[in-house]
PDB file of C-alpha atoms in Angstrom:
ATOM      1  CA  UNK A   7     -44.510 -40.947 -41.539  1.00  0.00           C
ATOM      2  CA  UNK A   8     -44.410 -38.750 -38.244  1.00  0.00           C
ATOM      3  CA  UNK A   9     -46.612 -35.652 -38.635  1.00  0.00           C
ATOM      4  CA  UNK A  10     -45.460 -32.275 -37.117  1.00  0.00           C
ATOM      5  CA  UNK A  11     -47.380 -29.924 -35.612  1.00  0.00           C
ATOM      6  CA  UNK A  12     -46.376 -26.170 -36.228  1.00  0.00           C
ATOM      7  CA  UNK A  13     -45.944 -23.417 -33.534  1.00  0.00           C
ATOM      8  CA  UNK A  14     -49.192 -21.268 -33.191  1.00  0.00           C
ATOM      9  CA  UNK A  15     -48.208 -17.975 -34.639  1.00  0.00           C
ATOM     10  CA  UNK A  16     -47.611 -15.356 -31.803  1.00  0.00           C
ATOM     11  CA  UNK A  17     -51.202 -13.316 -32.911  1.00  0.00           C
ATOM     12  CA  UNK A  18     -52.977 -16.421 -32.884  1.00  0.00           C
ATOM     13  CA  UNK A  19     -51.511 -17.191 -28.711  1.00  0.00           C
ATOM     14  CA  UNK A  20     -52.898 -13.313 -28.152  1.00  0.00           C
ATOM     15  CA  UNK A  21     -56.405 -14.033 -29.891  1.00  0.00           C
ATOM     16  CA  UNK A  22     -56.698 -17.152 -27.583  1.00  0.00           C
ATOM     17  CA  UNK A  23     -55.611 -14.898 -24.310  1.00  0.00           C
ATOM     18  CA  UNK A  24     -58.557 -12.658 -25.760  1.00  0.00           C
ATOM     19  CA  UNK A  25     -60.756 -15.902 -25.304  1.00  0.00           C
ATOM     20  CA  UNK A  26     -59.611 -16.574 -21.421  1.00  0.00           C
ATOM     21  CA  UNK A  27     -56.720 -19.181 -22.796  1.00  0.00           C
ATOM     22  CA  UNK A  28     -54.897 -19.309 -20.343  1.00  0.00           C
ATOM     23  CA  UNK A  29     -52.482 -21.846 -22.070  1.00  0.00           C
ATOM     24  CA  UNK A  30     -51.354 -19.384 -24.913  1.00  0.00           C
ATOM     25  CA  UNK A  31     -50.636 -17.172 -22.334  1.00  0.00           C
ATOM     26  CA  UNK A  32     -48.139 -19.416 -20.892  1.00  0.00           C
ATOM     27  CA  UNK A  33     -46.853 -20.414 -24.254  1.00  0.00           C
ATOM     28  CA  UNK A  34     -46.333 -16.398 -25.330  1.00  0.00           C
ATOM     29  CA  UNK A  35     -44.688 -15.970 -21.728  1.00  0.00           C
ATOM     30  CA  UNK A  36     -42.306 -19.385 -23.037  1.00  0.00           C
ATOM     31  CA  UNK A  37     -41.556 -17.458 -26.279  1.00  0.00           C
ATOM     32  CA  UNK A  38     -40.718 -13.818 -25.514  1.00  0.00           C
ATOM     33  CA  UNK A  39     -40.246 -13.877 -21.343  1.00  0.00           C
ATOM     34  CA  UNK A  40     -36.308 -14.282 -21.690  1.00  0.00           C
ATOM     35  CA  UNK A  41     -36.091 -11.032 -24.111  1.00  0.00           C
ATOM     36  CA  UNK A  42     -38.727  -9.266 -22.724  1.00  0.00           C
ATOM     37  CA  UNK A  43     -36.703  -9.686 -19.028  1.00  0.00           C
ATOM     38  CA  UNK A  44     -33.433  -8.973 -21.077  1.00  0.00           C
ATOM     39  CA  UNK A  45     -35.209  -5.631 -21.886  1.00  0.00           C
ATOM     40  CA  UNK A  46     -36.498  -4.492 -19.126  1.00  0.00           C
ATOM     41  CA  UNK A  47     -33.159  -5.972 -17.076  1.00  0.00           C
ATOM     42  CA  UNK A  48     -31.133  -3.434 -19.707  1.00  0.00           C
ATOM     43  CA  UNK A  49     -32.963  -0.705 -18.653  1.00  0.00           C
ATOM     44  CA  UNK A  50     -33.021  -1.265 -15.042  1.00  0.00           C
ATOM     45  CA  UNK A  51     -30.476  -3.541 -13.966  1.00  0.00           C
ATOM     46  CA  UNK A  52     -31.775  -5.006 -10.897  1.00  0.00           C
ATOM     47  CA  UNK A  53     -32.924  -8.604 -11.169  1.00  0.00           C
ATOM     48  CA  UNK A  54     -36.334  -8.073  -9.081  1.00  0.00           C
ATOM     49  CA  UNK A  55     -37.000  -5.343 -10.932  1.00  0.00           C
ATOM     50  CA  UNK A  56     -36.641  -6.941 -14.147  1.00  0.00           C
ATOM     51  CA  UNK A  57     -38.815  -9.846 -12.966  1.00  0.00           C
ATOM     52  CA  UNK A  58     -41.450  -7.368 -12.190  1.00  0.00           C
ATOM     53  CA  UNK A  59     -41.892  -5.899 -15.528  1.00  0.00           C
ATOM     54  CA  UNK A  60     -41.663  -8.761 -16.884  1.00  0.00           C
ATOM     55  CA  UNK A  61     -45.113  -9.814 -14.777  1.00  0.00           C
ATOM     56  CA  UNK A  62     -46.251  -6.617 -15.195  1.00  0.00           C
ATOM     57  CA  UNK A  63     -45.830  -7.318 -19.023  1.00  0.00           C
ATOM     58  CA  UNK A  64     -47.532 -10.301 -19.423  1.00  0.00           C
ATOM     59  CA  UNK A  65     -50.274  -9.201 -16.667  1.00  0.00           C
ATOM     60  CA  UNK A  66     -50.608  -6.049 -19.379  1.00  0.00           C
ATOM     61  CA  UNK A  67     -50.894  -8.116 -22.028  1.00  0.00           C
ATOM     62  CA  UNK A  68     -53.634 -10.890 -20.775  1.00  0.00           C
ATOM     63  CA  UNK A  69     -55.989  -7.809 -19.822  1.00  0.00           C
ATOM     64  CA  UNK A  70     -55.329  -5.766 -23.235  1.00  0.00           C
ATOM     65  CA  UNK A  71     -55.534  -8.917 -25.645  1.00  0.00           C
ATOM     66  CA  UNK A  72     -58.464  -8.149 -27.075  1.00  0.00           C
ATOM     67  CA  UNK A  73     -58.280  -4.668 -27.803  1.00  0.00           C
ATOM     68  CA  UNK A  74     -54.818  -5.639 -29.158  1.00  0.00           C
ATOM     69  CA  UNK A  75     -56.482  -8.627 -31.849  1.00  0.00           C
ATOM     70  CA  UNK A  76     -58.557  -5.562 -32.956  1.00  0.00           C
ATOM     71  CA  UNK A  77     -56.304  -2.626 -33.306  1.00  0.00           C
ATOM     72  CA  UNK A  78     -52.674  -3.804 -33.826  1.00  0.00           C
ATOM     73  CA  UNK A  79     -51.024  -3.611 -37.089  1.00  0.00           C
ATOM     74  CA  UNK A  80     -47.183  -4.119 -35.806  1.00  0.00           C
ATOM     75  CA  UNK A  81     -45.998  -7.843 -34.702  1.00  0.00           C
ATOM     76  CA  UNK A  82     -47.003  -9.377 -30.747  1.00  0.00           C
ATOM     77  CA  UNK A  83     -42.849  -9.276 -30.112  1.00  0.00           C
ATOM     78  CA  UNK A  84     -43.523  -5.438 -30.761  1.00  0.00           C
ATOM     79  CA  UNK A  85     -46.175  -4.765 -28.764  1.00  0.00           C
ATOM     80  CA  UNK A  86     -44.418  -6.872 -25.830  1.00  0.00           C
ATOM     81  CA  UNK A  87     -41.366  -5.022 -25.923  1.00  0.00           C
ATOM     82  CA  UNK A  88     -43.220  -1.512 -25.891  1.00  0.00           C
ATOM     83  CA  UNK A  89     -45.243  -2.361 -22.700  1.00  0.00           C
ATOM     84  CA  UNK A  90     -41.736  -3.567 -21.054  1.00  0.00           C
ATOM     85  CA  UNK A  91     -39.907  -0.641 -22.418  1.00  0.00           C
ATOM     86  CA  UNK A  92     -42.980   1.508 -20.798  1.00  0.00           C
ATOM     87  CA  UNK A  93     -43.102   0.003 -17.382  1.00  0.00           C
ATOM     88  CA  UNK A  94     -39.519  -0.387 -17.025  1.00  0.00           C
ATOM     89  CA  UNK A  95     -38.648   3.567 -17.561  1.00  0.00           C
ATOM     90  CA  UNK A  96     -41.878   4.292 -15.229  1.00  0.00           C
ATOM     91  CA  UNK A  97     -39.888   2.539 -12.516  1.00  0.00           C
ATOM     92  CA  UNK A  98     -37.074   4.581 -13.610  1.00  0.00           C
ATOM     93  CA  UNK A  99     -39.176   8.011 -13.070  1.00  0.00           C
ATOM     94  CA  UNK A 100     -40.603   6.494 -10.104  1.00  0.00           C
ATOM     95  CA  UNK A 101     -37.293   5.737  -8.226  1.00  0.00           C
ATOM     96  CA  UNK A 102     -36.156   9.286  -9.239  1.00  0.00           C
ATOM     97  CA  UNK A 103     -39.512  10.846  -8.437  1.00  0.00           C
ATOM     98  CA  UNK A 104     -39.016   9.163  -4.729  1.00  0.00           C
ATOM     99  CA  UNK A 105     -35.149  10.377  -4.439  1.00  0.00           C
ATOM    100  CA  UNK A 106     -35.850  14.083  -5.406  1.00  0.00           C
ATOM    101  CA  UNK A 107     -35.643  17.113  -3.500  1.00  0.00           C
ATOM    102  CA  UNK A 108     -38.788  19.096  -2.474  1.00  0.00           C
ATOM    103  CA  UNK A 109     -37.946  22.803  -2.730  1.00  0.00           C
ATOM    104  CA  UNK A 110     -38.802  25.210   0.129  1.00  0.00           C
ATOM    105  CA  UNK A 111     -42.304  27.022   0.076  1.00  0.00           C
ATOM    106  CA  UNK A 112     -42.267  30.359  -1.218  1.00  0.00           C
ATOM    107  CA  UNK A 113     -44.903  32.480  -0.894  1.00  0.00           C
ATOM    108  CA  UNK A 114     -48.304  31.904  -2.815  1.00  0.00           C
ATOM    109  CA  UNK A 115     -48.711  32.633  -5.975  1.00  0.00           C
ATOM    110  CA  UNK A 116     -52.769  32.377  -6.133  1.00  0.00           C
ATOM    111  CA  UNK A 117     -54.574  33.546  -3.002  1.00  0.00           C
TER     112      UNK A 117
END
C-alpha cells in the first residue's frame, strides 16, 4: 500500500519561514503567488507592477513570520492578501502622489 504524505498546513510553511526555512517559503509562494498576483494585478493592472507586490509580499512575509506565528488569529491566505492589498494601493497613492500638482506659494502662515 502507497502511503501519502499530506500538504503542510499554510501556518505550519509560516512557522518554518519563522525558523529561516527557506523551503516553506517557496512552497507558500507555490500555493498563494497566482492569487496573491491576481490581487494585486486587479488593483493595478500593470503586469510589472503586479510582479512587484507580489515580491514585495512574500519579501513582507519572510521578515514578519514570526511576529505573525505569535499574533495572528485570521488564516496565512488572509494575512497574504492584506499585505498585497496594502502595497498594491501604496503604489496607487504613490503614482498619484508623483502626478499631482504643487500649488503656488502663498504667503507664510508662521513667521
Amino acid at each position: 500500500m502507497k502511503s501519502q504524505t499530506l500538504p503542510a498546513p499554510d501556518r505550519s510553511l509560516v512557522t518554518g519561514m519563522a525558523k529561516g526555512d527557506a523551503n516553506a517559503l517557496r512552497e507558500l509562494i507555490r500555493r498563494h503567488g497566482h492569487t496573491v498576483y491576481a490581487l494585486a494585478y486587479g488593483i493595478l493592472v500593470d503586469t510589472a507592477d503586479a510582479e512587484e507586490v507580489v515580491a514585495e509580499t512574500f519579501e513582507y512575509a519572510w521578515r514578519t513570520a514570526a511576529r505573525f506565528v505569535e499574533t495572528a488569529s485570521d488564516t496565512v491566505f488572509s494575512w497574504l492578501k492584506t499585505i498585497a492589498r496594502s502595497r498594491a494601493r501604496g503604489l496607487v497613492l504613490a503614482r498619484e502622489w508623483s502626478g499631482r500638482r504643487v500649488p503656488a506659494r502663498g504667503p507664510a502662515l508662521f513667521s
